[in-house]
Structures are given as C-alpha cells and as structure tokens.
Amino acid sequence: MLTSNKAILGELFRDNPAAIASYLTEKMSENDLDAARTGLSLVMQAQNVQMLARDAGLRRDTLYKTFGGRIDPHLSRILKLYDALNVRAGVVPANPSDGLTRPSSMIADASNSFAEQLTKALAGNCFNEAVLALREVAFSQNVSALARASAIQRRTIYKTFGGTVDPQLSRILKLFKAMQLRFVVVPLLPRSRPPRPKLGRPLKASGT
C-alpha cells in the first residue's frame, strides 16, 4: 500500500510545479508546522530524490533528513528545495475570519504591505534577500507586542530575525500567524532542465 501511494504521489507531483505549488499552498495555509512538514516531505519523496538533491545543491541524505517530516527545517534549505522543484514562495494576508489578532501597533492595511515586501524578497528563492525582508518586517513592529502575539520570547525574535541566522520554519509560521500573514507557493516558468526519471536511482550512462 505504501509503495502504491508513493507511486500515485510521484505521478501527481513529479516535474509538475503547478500541482506542487497548489498542494504546498494548501498545506501552508494555516501556519501549522506539522501540516507544512508533511506537505514538504510528500512532495520531496515524490521526486527522484537523488536528482532532486543534485538540483538543490544538497546531499541526498541531507534532503531526507531535512524534509523527512520530523525536524523543523530551516529557511535556506526550503528555498533550495523550492528552486529545485521550480517553484517559489510568496506571502499573502491571512483570512481575517480565522480569528487571529494583530499586535496593536499594526495599521489596518499593514498585512498587504508586508506581504508585498516579503513576496518581492522571496521571488528569486534568494536566502539573503528573504532574511533581510523578514528582519525589516519583524522589527517594524513593537517587538514586545509581537512577542506576546506570536508566543515567541522577545530575545528569540531578535535572535531569529536579526538577519544573521537561518530561521526555522516554525518560528516564521508563528511570526506570520501573529501578523496575519501566510505562505503561498507559486510555480515558476519552465526551465530547460532534463526531466527526472521515475522513483529510484537514475540510470547509469552506458559504458560506466
């Protein structure tokens, strides 16, 4: 049964950025770490992981460890995975009907402005630009109020989003939940990259 399910996922998500983007957007919609990790893990395992690791610039075992669904992945590796999958992250305001409360210092249309700023920084899957944008957005707030709303200690916000460390996904999701933001995933234009073979190890070239 597990093999069958994996094959079905492979057919759905392999080399299909549009399907991947739609699925991950759904999994990221509630800013829930477990749902996000599950989505990233299933999409990763649906690919030929050895070739995906090559495209992401990561070791195969690192890819399995990071996106196996058990640890809290860091932003830099998520962006590398997205680039290899030919998708990118974006940010939009969260649904106001979810009952979340913004920190009192935020103006009414701030979520739209922050979403646009973060989406622009994430457009190229560039880690440095993304980290700087997260820093600007987080520190534009009253950090004490943001700490209360996000359930992250004030000093942890300064450390995590200070622009010098690789933030974990869980803390980004908590920040977004407090600021009524959420991730979306968008497919990129097709690249001239050879399609990955089906699940399993890639075939060796003849004569090797």
Tab-separated table of C-alpha atoms in Angstrom:
chain	number	residue	atom	x	y	z
A	1	MET	CA	0.000	0.000	0.000
A	2	LEU	CA	2.803	2.426	0.875
A	3	THR	CA	4.531	1.683	-2.413
A	4	SER	CA	1.270	2.249	-4.274
A	5	ASN	CA	0.637	5.579	-2.527
A	6	LYS	CA	4.173	6.718	-3.254
A	7	ALA	CA	3.753	5.864	-6.919
A	8	ILE	CA	0.488	7.831	-7.071
A	9	LEU	CA	2.140	10.854	-5.472
A	10	GLY	CA	5.035	10.506	-7.861
A	11	GLU	CA	2.702	10.656	-10.835
A	12	LEU	CA	0.928	13.701	-9.384
A	13	PHE	CA	3.887	15.797	-8.237
A	14	ARG	CA	6.900	14.687	-10.269
A	15	ASP	CA	8.080	17.538	-12.502
A	16	ASN	CA	4.719	19.284	-12.028
A	17	PRO	CA	5.363	22.702	-10.430
A	18	ALA	CA	1.709	23.750	-10.717
A	19	ALA	CA	0.472	20.725	-8.744
A	20	ILE	CA	3.283	21.109	-6.205
A	21	ALA	CA	2.518	24.803	-5.707
A	22	SER	CA	-1.205	24.216	-5.214
A	23	TYR	CA	-0.626	21.404	-2.714
A	24	LEU	CA	2.001	23.244	-0.662
A	25	THR	CA	-0.096	26.417	-0.581
A	26	GLU	CA	-2.899	24.388	0.989
A	27	LYS	CA	-0.527	22.791	3.496
A	28	MET	CA	0.910	26.191	4.478
A	29	SER	CA	-2.463	27.941	4.725
A	30	GLU	CA	-2.982	27.517	8.487
A	31	ASN	CA	0.598	28.317	9.560
A	32	ASP	CA	0.719	24.842	11.115
A	33	LEU	CA	4.184	23.294	11.316
A	34	ASP	CA	3.037	19.670	11.180
A	35	ALA	CA	0.928	20.258	8.071
A	36	ALA	CA	3.748	22.186	6.396
A	37	ARG	CA	6.317	19.483	7.176
A	38	THR	CA	4.004	16.768	5.884
A	39	GLY	CA	3.496	18.633	2.634
A	40	LEU	CA	7.198	19.259	2.094
A	41	SER	CA	8.003	15.629	2.885
A	42	LEU	CA	5.440	14.172	0.479
A	43	VAL	CA	6.489	16.458	-2.358
A	44	MET	CA	10.165	15.657	-1.787
A	45	GLN	CA	9.590	11.899	-1.703
A	46	ALA	CA	7.502	12.043	-4.881
A	47	GLN	CA	10.610	13.078	-6.832
A	48	ASN	CA	13.685	11.134	-7.809
A	49	VAL	CA	15.452	12.240	-4.640
A	50	GLN	CA	18.993	11.686	-5.865
A	51	MET	CA	18.483	14.023	-8.803
A	52	LEU	CA	16.435	16.452	-6.713
A	53	ALA	CA	19.346	16.662	-4.273
A	54	ARG	CA	21.679	17.439	-7.163
A	55	ASP	CA	19.397	20.224	-8.392
A	56	ALA	CA	19.034	21.628	-4.855
A	57	GLY	CA	22.764	21.543	-4.155
A	58	LEU	CA	22.238	19.311	-1.126
A	59	ARG	CA	23.336	15.806	-0.237
A	60	ARG	CA	20.710	13.112	-0.712
A	61	ASP	CA	20.821	12.132	2.965
A	62	THR	CA	20.540	15.804	3.958
A	63	LEU	CA	17.418	16.141	1.839
A	64	TYR	CA	15.838	13.103	3.516
A	65	LYS	CA	16.820	14.316	6.991
A	66	THR	CA	15.622	17.889	6.434
A	67	PHE	CA	12.328	17.044	4.752
A	68	GLY	CA	11.543	13.679	6.287
A	69	GLY	CA	8.716	15.275	8.263
A	70	ARG	CA	10.316	15.027	11.700
A	71	ILE	CA	12.580	18.051	12.118
A	72	ASP	CA	11.969	21.784	11.876
A	73	PRO	CA	13.525	22.768	8.520
A	74	HIS	CA	15.488	25.975	8.083
A	75	LEU	CA	14.544	28.607	5.535
A	76	SER	CA	17.707	28.264	3.450
A	77	ARG	CA	17.028	24.602	2.693
A	78	ILE	CA	13.355	25.219	1.970
A	79	LEU	CA	14.353	27.805	-0.634
A	80	LYS	CA	16.870	25.385	-2.156
A	81	LEU	CA	14.176	22.726	-2.349
A	82	TYR	CA	11.751	25.185	-3.946
A	83	ASP	CA	14.325	26.207	-6.524
A	84	ALA	CA	14.965	22.572	-7.427
A	85	LEU	CA	11.202	21.990	-7.736
A	86	ASN	CA	10.850	25.095	-9.931
A	87	VAL	CA	8.516	26.895	-7.534
A	88	ARG	CA	8.889	29.919	-5.279
A	89	ALA	CA	7.369	31.165	-2.059
A	90	GLY	CA	5.121	34.174	-1.741
A	91	VAL	CA	3.243	35.782	1.141
A	92	VAL	CA	-0.365	36.966	1.301
A	93	PRO	CA	-2.610	38.296	4.081
A	94	ALA	CA	-4.269	35.522	6.062
A	95	ASN	CA	-8.011	35.043	6.007
A	96	PRO	CA	-9.415	37.550	8.541
A	97	SER	CA	-12.118	35.077	9.515
A	98	ASP	CA	-9.622	32.842	11.305
A	99	GLY	CA	-9.944	34.879	14.494
A	100	LEU	CA	-6.299	35.921	14.717
A	101	THR	CA	-5.463	39.202	16.413
A	102	ARG	CA	-2.787	41.542	15.143
A	103	PRO	CA	-0.374	43.283	17.522
A	104	SER	CA	-1.927	46.626	18.436
A	105	SER	CA	0.819	48.619	16.712
A	106	MET	CA	-0.112	47.354	13.247
A	107	ILE	CA	-2.109	49.660	10.983
A	108	ALA	CA	-5.158	48.355	9.148
A	109	ASP	CA	-3.521	47.740	5.765
A	110	ALA	CA	-0.119	46.651	7.078
A	111	SER	CA	-0.599	42.989	6.155
A	112	ASN	CA	-0.878	43.845	2.464
A	113	SER	CA	2.267	45.953	2.589
A	114	PHE	CA	4.255	43.311	4.456
A	115	ALA	CA	3.016	40.569	2.134
A	116	GLU	CA	4.172	42.521	-0.924
A	117	GLN	CA	7.569	43.230	0.631
A	118	LEU	CA	8.168	39.604	1.577
A	119	THR	CA	6.919	38.256	-1.745
A	120	LYS	CA	9.319	40.514	-3.620
A	121	ALA	CA	12.223	39.315	-1.467
A	122	LEU	CA	11.282	35.651	-1.943
A	123	ALA	CA	10.764	35.893	-5.704
A	124	GLY	CA	14.214	34.571	-6.596
A	125	ASN	CA	14.469	31.967	-3.812
A	126	CYS	CA	17.385	34.054	-2.520
A	127	PHE	CA	18.080	33.358	1.143
A	128	ASN	CA	19.889	36.621	1.909
A	129	GLU	CA	17.110	38.778	0.493
A	130	ALA	CA	14.459	36.757	2.319
A	131	VAL	CA	16.230	37.043	5.677
A	132	LEU	CA	16.668	40.795	5.340
A	133	ALA	CA	12.997	41.238	4.461
A	134	LEU	CA	11.929	39.154	7.464
A	135	ARG	CA	14.134	41.336	9.641
A	136	GLU	CA	12.607	44.554	8.320
A	137	VAL	CA	9.060	43.281	8.712
A	138	ALA	CA	9.554	41.880	12.217
A	139	PHE	CA	11.439	44.882	13.553
A	140	SER	CA	8.962	47.366	12.097
A	141	GLN	CA	6.633	46.197	14.884
A	142	ASN	CA	6.568	46.771	18.590
A	143	VAL	CA	8.666	43.697	19.328
A	144	SER	CA	7.255	43.212	22.822
A	145	ALA	CA	3.702	43.156	21.434
A	146	LEU	CA	4.808	40.871	18.612
A	147	ALA	CA	6.418	38.504	21.119
A	148	ARG	CA	3.156	38.220	23.051
A	149	ALA	CA	1.090	37.672	19.909
A	150	SER	CA	3.462	35.063	18.460
A	151	ALA	CA	4.298	33.266	21.722
A	152	ILE	CA	7.984	33.733	20.902
A	153	GLN	CA	10.225	35.279	23.528
A	154	ARG	CA	11.318	38.815	22.735
A	155	ARG	CA	15.014	37.950	22.747
A	156	THR	CA	14.301	34.966	20.485
A	157	ILE	CA	12.636	37.260	17.946
A	158	TYR	CA	15.704	39.486	17.926
A	159	LYS	CA	17.992	36.474	17.520
A	160	THR	CA	15.896	34.588	14.951
A	161	PHE	CA	15.033	37.542	12.744
A	162	GLY	CA	18.134	39.652	13.256
A	163	GLY	CA	19.411	38.838	9.778
A	164	THR	CA	22.405	36.759	10.841
A	165	VAL	CA	20.900	33.293	11.449
A	166	ASP	CA	18.932	30.811	9.352
A	167	PRO	CA	15.386	30.905	10.805
A	168	GLN	CA	13.457	27.716	11.375
A	169	LEU	CA	10.117	27.260	9.672
A	170	SER	CA	8.199	27.001	12.963
A	171	ARG	CA	9.254	30.485	14.040
A	172	ILE	CA	8.425	32.008	10.672
A	173	LEU	CA	4.966	30.441	10.848
A	174	LYS	CA	4.435	31.803	14.366
A	175	LEU	CA	5.525	35.246	13.199
A	176	PHE	CA	3.165	35.071	10.230
A	177	LYS	CA	0.265	33.897	12.384
A	178	ALA	CA	0.756	36.839	14.732
A	179	MET	CA	0.912	39.265	11.805
A	180	GLN	CA	-1.976	37.634	9.908
A	181	LEU	CA	0.172	36.506	7.007
A	182	ARG	CA	0.579	33.129	5.345
A	183	PHE	CA	2.790	31.482	2.759
A	184	VAL	CA	1.699	30.642	-0.750
A	185	VAL	CA	3.717	28.699	-3.306
A	186	VAL	CA	3.825	29.739	-6.957
A	187	PRO	CA	5.054	27.735	-9.974
A	188	LEU	CA	7.898	29.234	-11.983
A	189	LEU	CA	8.232	29.277	-15.747
A	190	PRO	CA	9.518	26.020	-17.264
A	191	ARG	CA	13.289	25.603	-17.353
A	192	SER	CA	15.434	23.741	-19.829
A	193	ARG	CA	16.200	21.034	-17.295
A	194	PRO	CA	16.038	17.340	-18.275
A	195	PRO	CA	13.066	15.555	-16.666
A	196	ARG	CA	13.848	13.389	-13.685
A	197	PRO	CA	13.358	9.641	-14.113
A	198	LYS	CA	10.723	7.851	-12.080
A	199	LEU	CA	11.266	6.951	-8.448
A	200	GLY	CA	14.515	5.180	-7.735
A	201	ARG	CA	18.106	5.715	-8.707
A	202	PRO	CA	18.808	7.407	-12.048
A	203	LEU	CA	20.043	5.114	-14.783
A	204	LYS	CA	23.787	4.996	-15.305
A	205	ALA	CA	25.162	6.093	-18.627
A	206	SER	CA	26.193	3.229	-20.885
A	207	GLY	CA	29.817	2.238	-20.616
A	208	THR	CA	30.190	3.407	-16.994
